[in-house]
XYZ file of C-alpha atoms in Angstrom:
327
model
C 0.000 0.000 0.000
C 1.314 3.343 -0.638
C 2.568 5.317 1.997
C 1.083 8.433 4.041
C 2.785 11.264 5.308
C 1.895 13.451 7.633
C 3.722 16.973 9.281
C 2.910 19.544 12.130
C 4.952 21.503 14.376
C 4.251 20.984 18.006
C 4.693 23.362 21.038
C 5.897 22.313 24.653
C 6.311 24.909 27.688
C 9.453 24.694 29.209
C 9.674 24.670 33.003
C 10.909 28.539 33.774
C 13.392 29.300 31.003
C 16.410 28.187 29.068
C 19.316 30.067 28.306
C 22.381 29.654 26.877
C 24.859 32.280 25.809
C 23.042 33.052 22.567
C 19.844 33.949 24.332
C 16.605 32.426 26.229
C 13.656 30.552 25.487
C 10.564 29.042 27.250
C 8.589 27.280 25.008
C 10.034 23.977 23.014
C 8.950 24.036 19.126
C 9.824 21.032 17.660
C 8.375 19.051 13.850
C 6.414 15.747 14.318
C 6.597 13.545 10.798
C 4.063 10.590 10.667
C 4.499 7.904 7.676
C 1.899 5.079 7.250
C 1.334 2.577 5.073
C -2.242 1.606 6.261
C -1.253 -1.123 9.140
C 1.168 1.075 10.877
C 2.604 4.188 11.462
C 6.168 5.486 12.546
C 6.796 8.692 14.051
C 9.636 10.881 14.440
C 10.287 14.748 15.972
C 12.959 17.320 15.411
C 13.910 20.358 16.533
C 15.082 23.237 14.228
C 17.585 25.111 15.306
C 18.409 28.992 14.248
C 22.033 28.681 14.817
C 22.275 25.862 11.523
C 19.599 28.624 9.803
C 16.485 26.357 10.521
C 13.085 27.392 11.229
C 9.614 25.267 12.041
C 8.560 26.675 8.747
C 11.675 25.667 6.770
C 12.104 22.685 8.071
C 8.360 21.260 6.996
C 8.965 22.756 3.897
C 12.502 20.926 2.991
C 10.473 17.724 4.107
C 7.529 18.553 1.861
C 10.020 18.513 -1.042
C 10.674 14.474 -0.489
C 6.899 13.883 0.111
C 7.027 11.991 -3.351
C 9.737 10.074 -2.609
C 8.664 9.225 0.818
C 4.831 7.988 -0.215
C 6.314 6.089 -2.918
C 8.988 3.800 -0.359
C 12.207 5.420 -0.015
C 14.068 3.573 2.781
C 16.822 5.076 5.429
C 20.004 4.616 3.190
C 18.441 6.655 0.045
C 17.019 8.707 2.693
C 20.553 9.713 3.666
C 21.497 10.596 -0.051
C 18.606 12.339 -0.693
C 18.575 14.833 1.964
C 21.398 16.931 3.829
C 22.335 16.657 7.591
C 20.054 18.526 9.574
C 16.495 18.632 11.356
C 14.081 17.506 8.639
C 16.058 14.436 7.891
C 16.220 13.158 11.663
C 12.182 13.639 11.405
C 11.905 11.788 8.619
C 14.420 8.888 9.338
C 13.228 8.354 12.843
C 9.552 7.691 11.327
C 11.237 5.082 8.935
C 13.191 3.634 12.028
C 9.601 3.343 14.169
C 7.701 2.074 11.263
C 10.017 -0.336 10.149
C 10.012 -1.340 13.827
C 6.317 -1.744 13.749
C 5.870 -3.750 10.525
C 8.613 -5.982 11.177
C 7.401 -7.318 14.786
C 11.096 -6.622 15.854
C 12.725 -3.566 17.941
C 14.648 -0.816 16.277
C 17.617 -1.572 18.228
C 17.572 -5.416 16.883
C 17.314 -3.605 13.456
C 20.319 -1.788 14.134
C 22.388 -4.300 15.095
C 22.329 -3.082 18.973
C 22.118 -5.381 21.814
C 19.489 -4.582 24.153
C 19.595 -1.071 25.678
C 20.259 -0.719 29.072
C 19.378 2.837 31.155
C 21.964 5.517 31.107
C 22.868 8.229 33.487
C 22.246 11.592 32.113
C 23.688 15.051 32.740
C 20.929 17.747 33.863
C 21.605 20.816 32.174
C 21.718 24.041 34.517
C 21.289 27.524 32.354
C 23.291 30.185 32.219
C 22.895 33.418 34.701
C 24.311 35.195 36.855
C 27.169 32.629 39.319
C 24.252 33.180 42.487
C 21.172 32.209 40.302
C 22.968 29.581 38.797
C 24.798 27.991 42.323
C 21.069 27.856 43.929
C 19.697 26.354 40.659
C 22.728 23.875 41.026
C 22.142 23.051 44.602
C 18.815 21.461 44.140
C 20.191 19.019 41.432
C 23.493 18.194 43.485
C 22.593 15.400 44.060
C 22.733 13.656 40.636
C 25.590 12.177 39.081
C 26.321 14.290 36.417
C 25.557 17.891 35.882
C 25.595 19.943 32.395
C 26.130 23.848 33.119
C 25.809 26.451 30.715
C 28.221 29.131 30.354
C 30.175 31.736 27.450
C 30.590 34.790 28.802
C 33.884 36.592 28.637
C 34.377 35.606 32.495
C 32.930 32.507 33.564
C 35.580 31.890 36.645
C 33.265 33.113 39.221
C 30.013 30.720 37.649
C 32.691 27.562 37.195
C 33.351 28.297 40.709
C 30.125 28.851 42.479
C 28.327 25.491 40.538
C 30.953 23.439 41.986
C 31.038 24.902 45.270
C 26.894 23.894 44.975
C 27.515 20.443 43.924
C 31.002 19.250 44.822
C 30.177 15.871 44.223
C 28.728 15.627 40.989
C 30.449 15.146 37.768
C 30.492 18.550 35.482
C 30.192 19.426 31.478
C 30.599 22.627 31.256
C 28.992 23.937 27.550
C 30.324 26.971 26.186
C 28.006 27.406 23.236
C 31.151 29.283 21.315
C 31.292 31.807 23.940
C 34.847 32.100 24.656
C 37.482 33.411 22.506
C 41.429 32.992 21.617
C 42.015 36.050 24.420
C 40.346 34.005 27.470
C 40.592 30.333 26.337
C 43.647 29.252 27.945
C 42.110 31.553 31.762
C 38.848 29.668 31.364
C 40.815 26.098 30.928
C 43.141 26.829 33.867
C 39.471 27.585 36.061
C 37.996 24.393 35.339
C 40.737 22.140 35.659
C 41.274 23.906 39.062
C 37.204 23.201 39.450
C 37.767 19.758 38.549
C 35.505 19.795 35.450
C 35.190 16.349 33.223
C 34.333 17.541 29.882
C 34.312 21.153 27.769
C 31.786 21.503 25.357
C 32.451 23.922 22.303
C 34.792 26.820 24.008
C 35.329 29.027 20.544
C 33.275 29.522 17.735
C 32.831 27.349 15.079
C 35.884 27.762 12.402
C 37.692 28.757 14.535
C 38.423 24.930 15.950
C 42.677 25.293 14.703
C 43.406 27.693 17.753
C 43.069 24.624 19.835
C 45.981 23.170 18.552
C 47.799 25.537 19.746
C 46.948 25.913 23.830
C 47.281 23.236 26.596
C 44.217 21.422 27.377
C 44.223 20.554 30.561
C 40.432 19.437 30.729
C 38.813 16.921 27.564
C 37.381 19.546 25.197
C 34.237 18.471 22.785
C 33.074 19.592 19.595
C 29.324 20.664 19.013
C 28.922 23.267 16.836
C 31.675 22.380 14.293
C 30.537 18.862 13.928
C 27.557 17.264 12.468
C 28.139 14.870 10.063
C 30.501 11.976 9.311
C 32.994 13.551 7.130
C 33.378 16.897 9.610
C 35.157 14.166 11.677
C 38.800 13.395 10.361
C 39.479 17.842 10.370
C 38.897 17.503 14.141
C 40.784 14.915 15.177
C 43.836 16.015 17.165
C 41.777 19.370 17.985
C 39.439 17.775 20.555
C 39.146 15.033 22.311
C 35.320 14.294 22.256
C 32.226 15.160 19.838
C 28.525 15.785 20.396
C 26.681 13.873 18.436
C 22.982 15.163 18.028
C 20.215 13.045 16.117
C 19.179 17.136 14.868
C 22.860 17.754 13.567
C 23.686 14.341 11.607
C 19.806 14.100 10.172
C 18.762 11.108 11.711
C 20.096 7.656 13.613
C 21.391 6.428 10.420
C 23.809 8.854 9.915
C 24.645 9.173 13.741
C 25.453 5.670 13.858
C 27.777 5.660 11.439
C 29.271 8.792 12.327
C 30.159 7.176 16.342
C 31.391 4.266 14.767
C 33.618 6.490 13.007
C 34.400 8.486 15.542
C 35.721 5.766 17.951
C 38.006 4.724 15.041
C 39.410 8.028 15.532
C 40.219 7.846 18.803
C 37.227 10.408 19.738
C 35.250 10.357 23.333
C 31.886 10.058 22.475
C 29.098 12.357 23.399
C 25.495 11.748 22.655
C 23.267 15.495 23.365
C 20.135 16.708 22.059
C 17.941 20.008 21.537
C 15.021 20.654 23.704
C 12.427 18.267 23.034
C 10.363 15.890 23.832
C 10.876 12.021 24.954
C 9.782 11.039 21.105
C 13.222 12.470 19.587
C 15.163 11.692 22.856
C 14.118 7.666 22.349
C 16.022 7.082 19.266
C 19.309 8.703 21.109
C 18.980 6.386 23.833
C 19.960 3.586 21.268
C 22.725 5.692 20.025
C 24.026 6.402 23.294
C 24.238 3.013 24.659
C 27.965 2.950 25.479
C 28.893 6.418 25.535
C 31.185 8.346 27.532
C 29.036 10.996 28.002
C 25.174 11.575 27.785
C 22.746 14.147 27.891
C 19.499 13.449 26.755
C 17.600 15.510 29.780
C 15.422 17.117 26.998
C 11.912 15.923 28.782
C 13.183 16.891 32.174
C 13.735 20.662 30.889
C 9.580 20.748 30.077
C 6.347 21.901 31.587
C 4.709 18.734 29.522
C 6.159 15.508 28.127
C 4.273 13.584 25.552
C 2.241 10.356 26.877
C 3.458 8.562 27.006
C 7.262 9.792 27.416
C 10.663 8.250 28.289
C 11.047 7.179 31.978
C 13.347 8.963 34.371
C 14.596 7.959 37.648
C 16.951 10.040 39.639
C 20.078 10.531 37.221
C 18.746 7.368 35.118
C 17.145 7.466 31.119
C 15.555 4.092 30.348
C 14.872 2.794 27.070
C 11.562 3.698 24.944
C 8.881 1.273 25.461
C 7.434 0.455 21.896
C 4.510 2.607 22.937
C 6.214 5.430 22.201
C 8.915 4.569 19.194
C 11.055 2.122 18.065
């Protein structure tokens, strides 16, 4: 039977507000895509994001233009041909992951390849502010494992300070979101190694990745920004020591699963994040992040109101989707 597609965007209240060092938000606006083919139906979310130039309204369109192609049967390797690395891609192959799931009796993981998923502990991500706000925000998550703190502000010292003064026990990622710069790099390095910090996430802007080559790195630094796909990979080897892998960035599981695989070839800490959303585009990342050094997939725990039904969370723990909601 020919296939069905369906698109709509979808908005979720965030709990208070998020903000990073580009600016705040508090609602979570994310694309559902829904293919059937009469018996069942496989659904998959994204969330477009303005930094890569993506909008709700550009990302449904770039997905209308492979409605053909998607009605008529085009599976998760053309898929990957077809369309670039980015939001409307992950919606799309997601859907083909569920749905292929569905009509096959079997899990997605089993179609993967995957042994069975096991629950993962997950950073909580504190936003930025000002080092008081953000050291009482801190304090009533200190005691999970690990902890994901936004900073990128020209002097972060006192905020690196005052979040692990709040939870001295927990684990830290700090994210920069390309906030620092060549003058303060090497300052903000020499804080959080003093702080104790596990992982740096994206210190300088994108392009500008070559000025880590030349500074000590005291502390594990991690790409975001400047990767997203499998071939970004080989330019940043030697320049970091970890990537972010988003489901939003690489356009999908297919592509993210090839792109850790490569990655650990490379020597490369692995790092599975996401985008503010809901538990549908966290489940597939729960697969991918089976085994990784680092994970944050708190998405769901950042929002007002999860989808029903939604991943399950238990103290620092993600579990694995149930079928009821994908895969």
């Amino acid at each position: 039977m020919t296939r069905q597609m369906k698109t709509v965007a979808e908005h979720f209240p965030i709990a208070g507000s998020f903000t990073i060092s580009r600016g705040s938000k508090t609602t979570a606006s994310v694309v559902t895509c829904q293919i059937s083919d009469g018996a069942f139906s496989g659904m998959g979310e994204c969330v477009p994001y303005g930094r890569y130039g993506e909008t709700i309204d550009s990302v449904l369109a770039e997905i209308e233009t492979i409605r053909p192609q998607i009605e008529a049967g085009i599976d998760r390797e053309k898929l990957r041909q077809t369309m670039k690395a980015g939001a409307a891609r992950n919606a799309v192959d997601c859907a083909l992951w569920d749905l292929d799931a569905k009509k096959s009796g079997s899990r997605a993981f089993a179609l993967a390849g995957l042994a069975e998923p096991a629950p993962l502990t997950t950073a909580y991500t504190i936003s930025l502010g000002e080092p008081e706000a953000m050291a009482a925000h801190t304090a009533q998550y200190a005691h999970r494992a690990l902890l994901k703190i936004k900073v990128g502000t020209p002097d972060d010292a006192s905020r690196i300070r005052a979040v692990r003064a709040a939870a001295p026990n927990s684990a830290i990622i700090l994210d920069a979101n390309e906030g620092w710069s060549e003058a303060n790099l090497t300052y903000h390095f020499d804080v959080c190694a003093e702080s104790g910090v596990a992982l740096i996430e994206q210190p300088l802007p994108g392009g500008q990745d070559a000025l880590l080559a030349s500074v000590h790195r005291p502390v594990p630094v991690c790409a975001d920004e400047s990767v997203h796909k499998t071939e970004d990979l080989p330019n940043l080897a030697g320049l970091y020591d970890a990537v972010n892998i988003k489901l939003d960035k690489t356009g999908g599981l297919t592509e993210a699963l090839s792109m850790r695989d490569a990655a650990r070839t490379l020597n490369l800490k692995i790092m599975v994040g996401c985008m503010v959303g809901t538990s549908l585009g966290m489940a597939p990342a729960v697969l991918l992040a089976q085994g990784a050094d680092f994970v944050d997939l708190d998405g769901p725990l950042l929002l007002a109101r999860d989808r029903e039904p939604g991943l399950r969370y238990a103290d620092s723990l993600v579990f694995p989707p149930l079928p009821a909601l994908w895969g």
